[in-house]
Every structure is written in structure tokens, then in C-alpha cells.
PDB file of C-alpha atoms in Angstrom:
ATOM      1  CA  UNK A   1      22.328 -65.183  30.695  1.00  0.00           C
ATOM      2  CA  UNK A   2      20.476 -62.186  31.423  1.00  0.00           C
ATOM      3  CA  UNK A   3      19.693 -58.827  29.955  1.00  0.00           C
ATOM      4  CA  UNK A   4      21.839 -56.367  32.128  1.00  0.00           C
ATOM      5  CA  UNK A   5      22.735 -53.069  30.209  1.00  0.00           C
ATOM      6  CA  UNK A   6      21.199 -50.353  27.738  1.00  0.00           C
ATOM      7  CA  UNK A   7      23.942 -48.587  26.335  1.00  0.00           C
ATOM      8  CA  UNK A   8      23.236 -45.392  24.480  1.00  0.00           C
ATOM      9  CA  UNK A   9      25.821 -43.739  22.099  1.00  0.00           C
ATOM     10  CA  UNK A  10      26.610 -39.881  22.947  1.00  0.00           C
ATOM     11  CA  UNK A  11      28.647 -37.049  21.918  1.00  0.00           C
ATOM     12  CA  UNK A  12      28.626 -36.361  25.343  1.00  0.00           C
ATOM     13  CA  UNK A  13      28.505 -38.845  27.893  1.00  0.00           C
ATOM     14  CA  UNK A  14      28.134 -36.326  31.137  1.00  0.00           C
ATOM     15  CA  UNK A  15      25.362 -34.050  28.984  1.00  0.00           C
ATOM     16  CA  UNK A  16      23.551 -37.482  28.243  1.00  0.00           C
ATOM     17  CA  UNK A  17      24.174 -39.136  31.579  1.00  0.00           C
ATOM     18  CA  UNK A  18      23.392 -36.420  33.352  1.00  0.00           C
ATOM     19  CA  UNK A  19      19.743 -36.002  31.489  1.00  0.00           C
ATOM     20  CA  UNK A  20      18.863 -39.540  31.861  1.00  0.00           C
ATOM     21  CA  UNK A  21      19.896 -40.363  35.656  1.00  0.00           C
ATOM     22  CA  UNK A  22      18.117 -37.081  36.864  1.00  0.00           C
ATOM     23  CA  UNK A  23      14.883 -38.195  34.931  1.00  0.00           C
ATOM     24  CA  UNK A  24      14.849 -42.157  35.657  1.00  0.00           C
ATOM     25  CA  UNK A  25      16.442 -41.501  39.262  1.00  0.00           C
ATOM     26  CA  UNK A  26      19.398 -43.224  38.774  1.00  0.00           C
ATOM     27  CA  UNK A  27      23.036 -43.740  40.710  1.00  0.00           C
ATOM     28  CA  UNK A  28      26.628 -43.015  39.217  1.00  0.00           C
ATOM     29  CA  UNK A  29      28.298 -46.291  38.817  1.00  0.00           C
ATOM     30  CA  UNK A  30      30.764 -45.433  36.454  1.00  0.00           C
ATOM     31  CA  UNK A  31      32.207 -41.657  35.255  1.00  0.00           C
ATOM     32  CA  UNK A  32      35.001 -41.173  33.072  1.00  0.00           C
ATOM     33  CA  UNK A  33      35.686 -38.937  29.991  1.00  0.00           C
ATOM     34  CA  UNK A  34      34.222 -41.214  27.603  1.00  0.00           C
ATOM     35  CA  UNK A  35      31.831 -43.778  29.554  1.00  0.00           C
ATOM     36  CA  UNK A  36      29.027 -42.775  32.079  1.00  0.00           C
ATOM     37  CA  UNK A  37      27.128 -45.516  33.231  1.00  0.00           C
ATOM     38  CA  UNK A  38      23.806 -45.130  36.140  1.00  0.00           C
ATOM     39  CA  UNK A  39      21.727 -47.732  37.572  1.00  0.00           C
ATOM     40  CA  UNK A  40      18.342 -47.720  38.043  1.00  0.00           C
ATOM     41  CA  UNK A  41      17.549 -50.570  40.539  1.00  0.00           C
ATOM     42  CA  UNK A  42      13.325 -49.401  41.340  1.00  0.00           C
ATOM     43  CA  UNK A  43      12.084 -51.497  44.488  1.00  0.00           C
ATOM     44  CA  UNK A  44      10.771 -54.712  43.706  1.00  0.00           C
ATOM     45  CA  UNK A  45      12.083 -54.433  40.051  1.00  0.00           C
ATOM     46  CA  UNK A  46      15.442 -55.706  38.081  1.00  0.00           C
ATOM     47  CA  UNK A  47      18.193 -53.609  37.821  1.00  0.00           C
ATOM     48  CA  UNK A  48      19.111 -51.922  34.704  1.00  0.00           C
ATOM     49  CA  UNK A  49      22.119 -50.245  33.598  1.00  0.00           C
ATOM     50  CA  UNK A  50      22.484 -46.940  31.341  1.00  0.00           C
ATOM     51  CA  UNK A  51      25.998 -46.681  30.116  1.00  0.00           C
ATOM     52  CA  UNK A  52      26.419 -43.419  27.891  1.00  0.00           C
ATOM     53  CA  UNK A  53      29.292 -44.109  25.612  1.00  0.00           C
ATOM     54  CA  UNK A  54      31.100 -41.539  23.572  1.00  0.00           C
ATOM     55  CA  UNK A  55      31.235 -42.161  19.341  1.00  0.00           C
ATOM     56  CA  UNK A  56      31.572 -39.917  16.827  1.00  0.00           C
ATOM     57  CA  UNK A  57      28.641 -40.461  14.692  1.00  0.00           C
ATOM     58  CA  UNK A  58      25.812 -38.044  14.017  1.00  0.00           C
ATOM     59  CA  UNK A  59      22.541 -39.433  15.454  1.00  0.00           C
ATOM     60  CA  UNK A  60      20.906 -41.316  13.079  1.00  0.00           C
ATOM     61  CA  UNK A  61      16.554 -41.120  11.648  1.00  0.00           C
ATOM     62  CA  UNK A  62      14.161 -43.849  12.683  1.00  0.00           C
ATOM     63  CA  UNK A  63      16.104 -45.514  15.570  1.00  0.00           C
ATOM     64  CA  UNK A  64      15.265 -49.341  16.046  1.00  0.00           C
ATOM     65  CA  UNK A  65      15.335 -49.318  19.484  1.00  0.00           C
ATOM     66  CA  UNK A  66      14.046 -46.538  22.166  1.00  0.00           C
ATOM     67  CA  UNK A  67      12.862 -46.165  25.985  1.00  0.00           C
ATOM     68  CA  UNK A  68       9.131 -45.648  26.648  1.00  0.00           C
ATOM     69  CA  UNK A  69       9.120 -44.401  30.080  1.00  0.00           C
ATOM     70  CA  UNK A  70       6.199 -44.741  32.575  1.00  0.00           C
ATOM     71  CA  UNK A  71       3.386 -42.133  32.791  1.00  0.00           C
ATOM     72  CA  UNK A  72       0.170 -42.770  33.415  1.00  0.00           C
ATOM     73  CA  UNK A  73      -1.465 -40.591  35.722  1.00  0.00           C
ATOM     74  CA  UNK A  74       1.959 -38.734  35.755  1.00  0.00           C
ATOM     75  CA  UNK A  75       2.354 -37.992  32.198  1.00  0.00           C
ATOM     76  CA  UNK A  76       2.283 -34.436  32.333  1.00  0.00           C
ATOM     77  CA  UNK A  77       4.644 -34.272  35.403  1.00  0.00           C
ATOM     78  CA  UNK A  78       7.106 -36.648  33.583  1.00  0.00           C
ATOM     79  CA  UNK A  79       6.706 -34.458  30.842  1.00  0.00           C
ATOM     80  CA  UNK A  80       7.371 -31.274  32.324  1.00  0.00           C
ATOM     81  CA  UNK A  81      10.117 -32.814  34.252  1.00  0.00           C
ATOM     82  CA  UNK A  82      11.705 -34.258  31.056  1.00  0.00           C
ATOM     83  CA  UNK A  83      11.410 -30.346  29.357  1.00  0.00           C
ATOM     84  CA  UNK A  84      13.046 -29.077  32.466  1.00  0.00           C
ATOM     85  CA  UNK A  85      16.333 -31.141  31.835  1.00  0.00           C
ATOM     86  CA  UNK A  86      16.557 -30.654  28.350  1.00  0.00           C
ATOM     87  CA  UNK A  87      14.278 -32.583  26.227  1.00  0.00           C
ATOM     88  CA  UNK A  88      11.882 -31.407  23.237  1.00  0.00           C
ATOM     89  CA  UNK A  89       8.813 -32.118  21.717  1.00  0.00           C
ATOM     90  CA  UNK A  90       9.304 -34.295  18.783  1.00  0.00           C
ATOM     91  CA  UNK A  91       7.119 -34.779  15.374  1.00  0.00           C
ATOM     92  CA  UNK A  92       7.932 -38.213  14.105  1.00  0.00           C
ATOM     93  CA  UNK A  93       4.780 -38.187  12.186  1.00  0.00           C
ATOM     94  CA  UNK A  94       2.953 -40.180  15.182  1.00  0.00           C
ATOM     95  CA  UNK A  95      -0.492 -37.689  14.608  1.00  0.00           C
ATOM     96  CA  UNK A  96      -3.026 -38.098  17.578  1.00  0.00           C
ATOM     97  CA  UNK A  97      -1.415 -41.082  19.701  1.00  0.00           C
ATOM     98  CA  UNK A  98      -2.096 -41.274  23.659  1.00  0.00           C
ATOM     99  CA  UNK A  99       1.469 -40.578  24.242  1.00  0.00           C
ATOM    100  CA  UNK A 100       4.182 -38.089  24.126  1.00  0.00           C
ATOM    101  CA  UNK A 101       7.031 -38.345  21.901  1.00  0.00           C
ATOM    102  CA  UNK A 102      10.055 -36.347  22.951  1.00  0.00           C
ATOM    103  CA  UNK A 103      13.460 -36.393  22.125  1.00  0.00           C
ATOM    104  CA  UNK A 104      16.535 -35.969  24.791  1.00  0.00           C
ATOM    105  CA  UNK A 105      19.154 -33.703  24.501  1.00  0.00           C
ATOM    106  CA  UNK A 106      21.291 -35.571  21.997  1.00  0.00           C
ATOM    107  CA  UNK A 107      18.330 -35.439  19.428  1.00  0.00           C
ATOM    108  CA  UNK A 108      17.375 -39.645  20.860  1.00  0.00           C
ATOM    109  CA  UNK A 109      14.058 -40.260  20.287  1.00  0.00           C
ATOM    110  CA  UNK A 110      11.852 -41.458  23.988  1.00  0.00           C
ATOM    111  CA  UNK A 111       7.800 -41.694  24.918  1.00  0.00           C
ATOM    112  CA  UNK A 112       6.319 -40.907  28.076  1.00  0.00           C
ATOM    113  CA  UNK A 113       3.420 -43.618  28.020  1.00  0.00           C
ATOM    114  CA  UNK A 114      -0.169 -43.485  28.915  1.00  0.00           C
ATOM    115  CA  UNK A 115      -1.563 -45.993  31.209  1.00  0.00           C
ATOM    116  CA  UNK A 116      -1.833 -49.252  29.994  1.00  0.00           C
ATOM    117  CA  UNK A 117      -2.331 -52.835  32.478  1.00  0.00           C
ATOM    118  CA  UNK A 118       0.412 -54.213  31.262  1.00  0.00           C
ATOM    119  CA  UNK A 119       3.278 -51.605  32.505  1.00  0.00           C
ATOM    120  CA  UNK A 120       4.860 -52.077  35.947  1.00  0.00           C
ATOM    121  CA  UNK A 121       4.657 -49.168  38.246  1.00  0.00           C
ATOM    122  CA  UNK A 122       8.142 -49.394  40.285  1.00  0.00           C
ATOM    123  CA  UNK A 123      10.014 -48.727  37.367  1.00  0.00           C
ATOM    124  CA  UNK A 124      10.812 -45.320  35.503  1.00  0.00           C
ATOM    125  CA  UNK A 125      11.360 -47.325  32.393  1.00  0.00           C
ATOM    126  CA  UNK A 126       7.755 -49.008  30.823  1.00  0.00           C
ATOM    127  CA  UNK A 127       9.038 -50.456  27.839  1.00  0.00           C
ATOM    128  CA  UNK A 128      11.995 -51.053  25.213  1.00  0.00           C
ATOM    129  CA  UNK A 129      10.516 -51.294  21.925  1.00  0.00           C
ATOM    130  CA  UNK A 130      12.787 -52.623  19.409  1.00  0.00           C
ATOM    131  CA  UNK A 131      12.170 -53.745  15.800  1.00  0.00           C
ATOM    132  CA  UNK A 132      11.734 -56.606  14.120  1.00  0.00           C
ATOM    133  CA  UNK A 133      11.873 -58.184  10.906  1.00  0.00           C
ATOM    134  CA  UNK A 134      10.308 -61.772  11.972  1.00  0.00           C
ATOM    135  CA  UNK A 135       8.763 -61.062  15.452  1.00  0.00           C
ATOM    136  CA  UNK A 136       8.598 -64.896  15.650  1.00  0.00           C
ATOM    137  CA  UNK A 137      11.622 -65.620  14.876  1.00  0.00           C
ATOM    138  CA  UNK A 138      13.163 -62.959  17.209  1.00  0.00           C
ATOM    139  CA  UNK A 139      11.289 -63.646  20.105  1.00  0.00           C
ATOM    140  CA  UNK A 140      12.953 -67.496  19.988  1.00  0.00           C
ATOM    141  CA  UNK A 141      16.494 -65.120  19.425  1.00  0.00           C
ATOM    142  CA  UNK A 142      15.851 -62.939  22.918  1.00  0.00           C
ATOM    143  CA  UNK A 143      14.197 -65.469  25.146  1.00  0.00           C
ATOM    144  CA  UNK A 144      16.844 -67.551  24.965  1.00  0.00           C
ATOM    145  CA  UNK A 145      19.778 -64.822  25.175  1.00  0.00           C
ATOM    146  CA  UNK A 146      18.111 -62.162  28.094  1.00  0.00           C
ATOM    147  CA  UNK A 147      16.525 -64.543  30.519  1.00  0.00           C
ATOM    148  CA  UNK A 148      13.621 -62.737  30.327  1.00  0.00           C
ATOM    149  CA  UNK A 149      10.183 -65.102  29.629  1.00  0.00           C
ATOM    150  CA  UNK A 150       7.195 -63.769  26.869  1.00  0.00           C
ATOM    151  CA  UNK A 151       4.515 -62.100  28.444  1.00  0.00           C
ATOM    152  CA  UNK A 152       1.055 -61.398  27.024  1.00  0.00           C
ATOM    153  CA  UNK A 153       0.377 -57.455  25.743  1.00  0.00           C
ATOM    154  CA  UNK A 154      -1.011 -55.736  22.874  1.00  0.00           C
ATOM    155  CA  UNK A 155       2.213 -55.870  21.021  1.00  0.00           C
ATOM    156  CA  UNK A 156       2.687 -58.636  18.402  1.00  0.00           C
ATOM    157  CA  UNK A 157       5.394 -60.184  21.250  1.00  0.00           C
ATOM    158  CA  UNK A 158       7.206 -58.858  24.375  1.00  0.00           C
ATOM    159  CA  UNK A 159       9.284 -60.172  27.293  1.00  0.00           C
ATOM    160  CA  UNK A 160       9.534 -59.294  30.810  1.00  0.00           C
ATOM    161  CA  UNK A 161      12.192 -60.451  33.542  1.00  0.00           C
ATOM    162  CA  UNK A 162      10.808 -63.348  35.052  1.00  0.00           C
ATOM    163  CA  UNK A 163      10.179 -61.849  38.435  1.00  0.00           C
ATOM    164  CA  UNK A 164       7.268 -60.089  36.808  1.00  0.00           C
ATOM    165  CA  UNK A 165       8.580 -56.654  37.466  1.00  0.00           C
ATOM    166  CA  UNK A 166      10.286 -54.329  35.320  1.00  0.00           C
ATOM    167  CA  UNK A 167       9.896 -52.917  31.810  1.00  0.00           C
ATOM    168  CA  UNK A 168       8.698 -54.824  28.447  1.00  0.00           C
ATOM    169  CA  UNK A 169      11.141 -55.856  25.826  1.00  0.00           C
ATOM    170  CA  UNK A 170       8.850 -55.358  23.075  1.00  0.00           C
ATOM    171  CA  UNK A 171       9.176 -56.726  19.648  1.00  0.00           C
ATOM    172  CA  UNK A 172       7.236 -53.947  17.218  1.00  0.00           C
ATOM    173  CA  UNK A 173       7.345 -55.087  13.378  1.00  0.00           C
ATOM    174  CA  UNK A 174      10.076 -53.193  11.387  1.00  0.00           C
ATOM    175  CA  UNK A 175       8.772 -50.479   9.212  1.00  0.00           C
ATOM    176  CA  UNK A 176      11.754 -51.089   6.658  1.00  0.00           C
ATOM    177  CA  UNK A 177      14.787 -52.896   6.783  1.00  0.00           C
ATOM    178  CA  UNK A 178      18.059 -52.207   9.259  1.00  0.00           C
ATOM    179  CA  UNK A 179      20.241 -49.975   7.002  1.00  0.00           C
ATOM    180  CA  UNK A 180      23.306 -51.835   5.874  1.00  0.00           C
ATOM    181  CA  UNK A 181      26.747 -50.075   7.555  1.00  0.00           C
ATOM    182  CA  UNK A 182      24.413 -48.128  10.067  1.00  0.00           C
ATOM    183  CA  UNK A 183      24.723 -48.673  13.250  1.00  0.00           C
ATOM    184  CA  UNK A 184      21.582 -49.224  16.485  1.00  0.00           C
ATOM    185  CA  UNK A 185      22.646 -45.596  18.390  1.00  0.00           C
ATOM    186  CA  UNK A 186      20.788 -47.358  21.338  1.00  0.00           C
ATOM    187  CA  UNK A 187      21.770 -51.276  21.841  1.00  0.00           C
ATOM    188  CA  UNK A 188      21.416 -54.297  24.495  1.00  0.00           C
ATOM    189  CA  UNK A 189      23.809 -55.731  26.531  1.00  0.00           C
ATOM    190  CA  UNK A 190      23.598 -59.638  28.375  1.00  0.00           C
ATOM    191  CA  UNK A 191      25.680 -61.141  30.458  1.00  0.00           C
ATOM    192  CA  UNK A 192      26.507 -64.356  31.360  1.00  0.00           C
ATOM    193  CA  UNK A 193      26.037 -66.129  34.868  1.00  0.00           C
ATOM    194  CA  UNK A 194      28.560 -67.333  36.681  1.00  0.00           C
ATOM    195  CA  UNK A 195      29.760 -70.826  34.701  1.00  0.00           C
ATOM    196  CA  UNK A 196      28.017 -70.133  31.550  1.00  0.00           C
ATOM    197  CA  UNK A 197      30.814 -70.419  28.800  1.00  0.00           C
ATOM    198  CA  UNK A 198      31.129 -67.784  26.369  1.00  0.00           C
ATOM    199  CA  UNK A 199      31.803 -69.422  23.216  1.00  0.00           C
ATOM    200  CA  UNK A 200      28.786 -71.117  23.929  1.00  0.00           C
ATOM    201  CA  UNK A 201      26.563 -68.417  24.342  1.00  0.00           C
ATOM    202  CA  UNK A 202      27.792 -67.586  20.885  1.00  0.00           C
ATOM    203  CA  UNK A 203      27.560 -70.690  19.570  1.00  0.00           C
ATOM    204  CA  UNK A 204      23.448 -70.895  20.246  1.00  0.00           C
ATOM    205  CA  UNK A 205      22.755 -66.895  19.455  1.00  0.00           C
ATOM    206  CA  UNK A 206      23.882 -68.073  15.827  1.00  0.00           C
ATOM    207  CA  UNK A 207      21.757 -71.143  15.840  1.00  0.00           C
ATOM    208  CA  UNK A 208      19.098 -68.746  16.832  1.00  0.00           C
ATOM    209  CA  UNK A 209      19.594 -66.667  13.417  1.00  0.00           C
ATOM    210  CA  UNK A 210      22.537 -64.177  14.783  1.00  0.00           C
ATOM    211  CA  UNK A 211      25.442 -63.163  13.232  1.00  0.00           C
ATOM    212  CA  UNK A 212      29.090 -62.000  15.011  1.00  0.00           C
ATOM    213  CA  UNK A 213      30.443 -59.472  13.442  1.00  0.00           C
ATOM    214  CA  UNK A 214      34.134 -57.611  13.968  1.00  0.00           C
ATOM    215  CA  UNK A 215      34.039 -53.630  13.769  1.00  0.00           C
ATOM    216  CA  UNK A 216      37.907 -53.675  13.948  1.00  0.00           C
ATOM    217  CA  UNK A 217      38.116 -52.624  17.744  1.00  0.00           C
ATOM    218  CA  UNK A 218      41.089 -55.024  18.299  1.00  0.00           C
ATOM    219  CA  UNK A 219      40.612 -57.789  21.126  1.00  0.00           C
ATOM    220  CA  UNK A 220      37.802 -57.168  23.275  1.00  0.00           C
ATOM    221  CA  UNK A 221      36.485 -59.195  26.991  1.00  0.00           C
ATOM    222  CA  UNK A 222      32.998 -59.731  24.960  1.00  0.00           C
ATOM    223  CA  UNK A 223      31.565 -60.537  21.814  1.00  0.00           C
ATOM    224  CA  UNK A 224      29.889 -58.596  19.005  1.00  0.00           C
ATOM    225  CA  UNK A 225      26.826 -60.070  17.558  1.00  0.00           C
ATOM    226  CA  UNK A 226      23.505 -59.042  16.055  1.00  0.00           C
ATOM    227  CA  UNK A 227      20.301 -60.454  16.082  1.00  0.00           C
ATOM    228  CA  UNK A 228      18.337 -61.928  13.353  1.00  0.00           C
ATOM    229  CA  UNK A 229      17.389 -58.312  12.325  1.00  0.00           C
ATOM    230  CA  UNK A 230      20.443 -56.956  12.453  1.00  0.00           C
ATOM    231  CA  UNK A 231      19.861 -55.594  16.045  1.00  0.00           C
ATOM    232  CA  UNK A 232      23.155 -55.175  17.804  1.00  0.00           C
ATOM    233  CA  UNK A 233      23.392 -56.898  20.941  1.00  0.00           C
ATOM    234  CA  UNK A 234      26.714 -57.664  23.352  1.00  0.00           C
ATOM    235  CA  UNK A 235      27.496 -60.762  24.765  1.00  0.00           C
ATOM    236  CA  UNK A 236      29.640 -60.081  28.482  1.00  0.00           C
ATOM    237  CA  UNK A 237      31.151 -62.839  30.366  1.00  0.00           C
ATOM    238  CA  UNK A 238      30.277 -63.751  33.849  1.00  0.00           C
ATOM    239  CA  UNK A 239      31.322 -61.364  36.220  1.00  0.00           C
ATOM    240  CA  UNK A 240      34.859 -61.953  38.067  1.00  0.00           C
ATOM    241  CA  UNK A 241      34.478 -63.752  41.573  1.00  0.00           C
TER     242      UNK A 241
END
């Protein structure tokens, strides 16, 4: 298995696609009325998928999960580029912090990073932060499910795809609880090698503390789960041959 997709939940899926492919320097993979998906695949680095999916629910405070994007000594251009395709400054309450928060055109919630060692130039993404209830506990959960191997940062725990390149998957202690009924706006995909059987998969991402769960979308090619916070994750099989 192996971490493959962030999928971010729009209103619009062009307006939102659009934003985030001109900014990370992505390529159109996939562009219908209700699904936009770009790849950003950064020499040297793992490829990651965007997939901008239309819903119908209002963006939600305090998201769990968000992208902190690569600065550094470009900060201010990232910035500036950021404000030019339709971001804002955002007050979250952060005060004096190193970086900049913004928010994209949806009202999504995104940093642009200062420098720090542990952040991979090559990519346009530096980190995904995403919160935790037992930091422990979930690091055991996403190890095992993204194929990605813990690396040593300031954060309490992060991973990093195991060619050493790429962003952080960075486990940040929750500041309260996952809502009940609300759902992650931004959320992870994996997918399965080639082999791997998907009822297994399941089988050890509840041994691991997960739960499945069944939003009433009828039969679906993948699996619904959370993590042991509550953290929505997707389980895809291996690709077709």
C-alpha cells in the first residue's frame, strides 16, 4: 500500500483545481463536471495526486488536515503568487508564527512555510499536517497503511515516502476532538499494490484502531474507513493490469 491521493472537497472543482495546479505546478489528469484531479510528480520526488471533488457542504472551522507548502527563501514569492490566483490572508489566531497562513479560494485553510532542514526542496508541497488524538497510536495506524517510514522532525511524529523525498505526513496533537457527523473537507487516499487483497488491507487498518464506516453511497470499487481519530482515509484497490 501506498499513500497516492489528497482529495479536497469543492463547490467548484474547476475554481479549486484551477487555483491549486497553477500554484503547485501541476498536470490535468482528470476533468469532468464534478471531479478535477492534477498531479504533481516534482523531480526526484513521489507523485501526488489532487483530486477536487464536488459536495455540497459549507466548508467547515478548524480543518484536521491542511497543505503546508514550501517557502523558504521563496516565501514572499509563493505568497504573492498564491494572492495572485485567489487566495487571502487568514487570522486563525496563529499571532507572530514564522509562517503565512492563507486560505484558497474556497475559504481552505494552507501555510507557506519558512525554512526548516527537514523540508524537501523538489516538492511544492512541505508538509500535510493532520491531527491526532494518540500520535502514538496513529503513527502505528499510517505507517502501516501509506508505505511511508517515520522520520525524525520537530513534530511529535511524521512520515516521509521512503525514497526520502517528498512532503511530511505530520501527526500534530488534536486541539479538541473530531466533531461527530462532520466530515475531514480535505482527506487521504492509499492504494493497494498490485496483489495486495483488499479485504485484507481492511482487515489490519481495524486491528490498527480504524473503523469502516458506510455514508450510504451505494456499492463503491473502495472502502471507507477512518483512522483511530476519526480521520477519513480511502482504501483503493490495485490498479487494473
Amino acid at each position: 500500500m501506498e499513500l497516492e491521493n489528497l482529495v479536497l472537497d469543492a463547490h467548484d472543482p474547476h475554481l479549486l483545481g484551477g487555483f491549486w495546479e497553477a500554484l503547485l505546478g501541476g498536470r490535468r489528469l482528470t476533468d469532468e463536471p464534478d471531479v478535477v484531479e492534477t498531479r504533481l510528480s516534482p523531480e526526484g520526488a513521489p507523485v501526488l495526486d489532487l483530486c477536487m471533488t464536488r459536495v455540497p457542504e459549507p466548508v467547515a472551522p478548524a480543518p484536521r488536515l491542511h497543505l503546508d507548502l514550501l517557502g523558504g527563501d521563496r516565501q514572499d514569492e509563493v505568497v504573492r503568487q498564491a494572492l495572485s490566483l485567489g487566495a487571502r490572508h487568514l487570522d486563525i489566531g496563529q499571532g507572530d508564527v514564522p509562517w503565512v497562513v492563507l486560505a484558497d479560494p474556497e475559504g481552505n485553510p494552507f501555510c507557506v512555510m519558512e525554512h526548516r532542514p527537514e523540508y524537501r526542496t523538489g516538492s511544492p508541497v512541505a508538509a500535510l499536517p493532520l491531527d491526532s488524538a494518540d500520535v502514538e497510536r496513529d503513527l502505528a495506524f499510517w505507517t502501516a497503511l501509506s508505505g511511508w517510514v517515520p522520520e525524525d522532525t520537530q513534530m511529535p511524529a511524521a512520515l516521509r515516502h521512503p525514497s526520502g523525498h517528498g512532503p511530511l505526513l505530520e501527526l500534530c496533537p488534536e486541539q479538541a476532538p473530531k466533531p461527530a457527523g462532520v466530515k475531514n473537507r480535505l482527506h487521504l487516499d492509499v492504494r493497494l499494490a498490485a496483489g495486495e487483497d483488499l479485504d485484507d488491507a481492511v482487515a489490519l487498518a481495524l486491528d490498527l484502531g480504524g473503523h469502516e464506516y458506510d455514508p450510504g453511497w451505494g456499492e463503491l470499487p473502495w472502502r471507507l474507513l477512518t483512522d483511530p481519530s476519526g480521520n477519513e482515509v480511502c482504501l483503493l484497490p490495485p490498479h487494473r493490469t
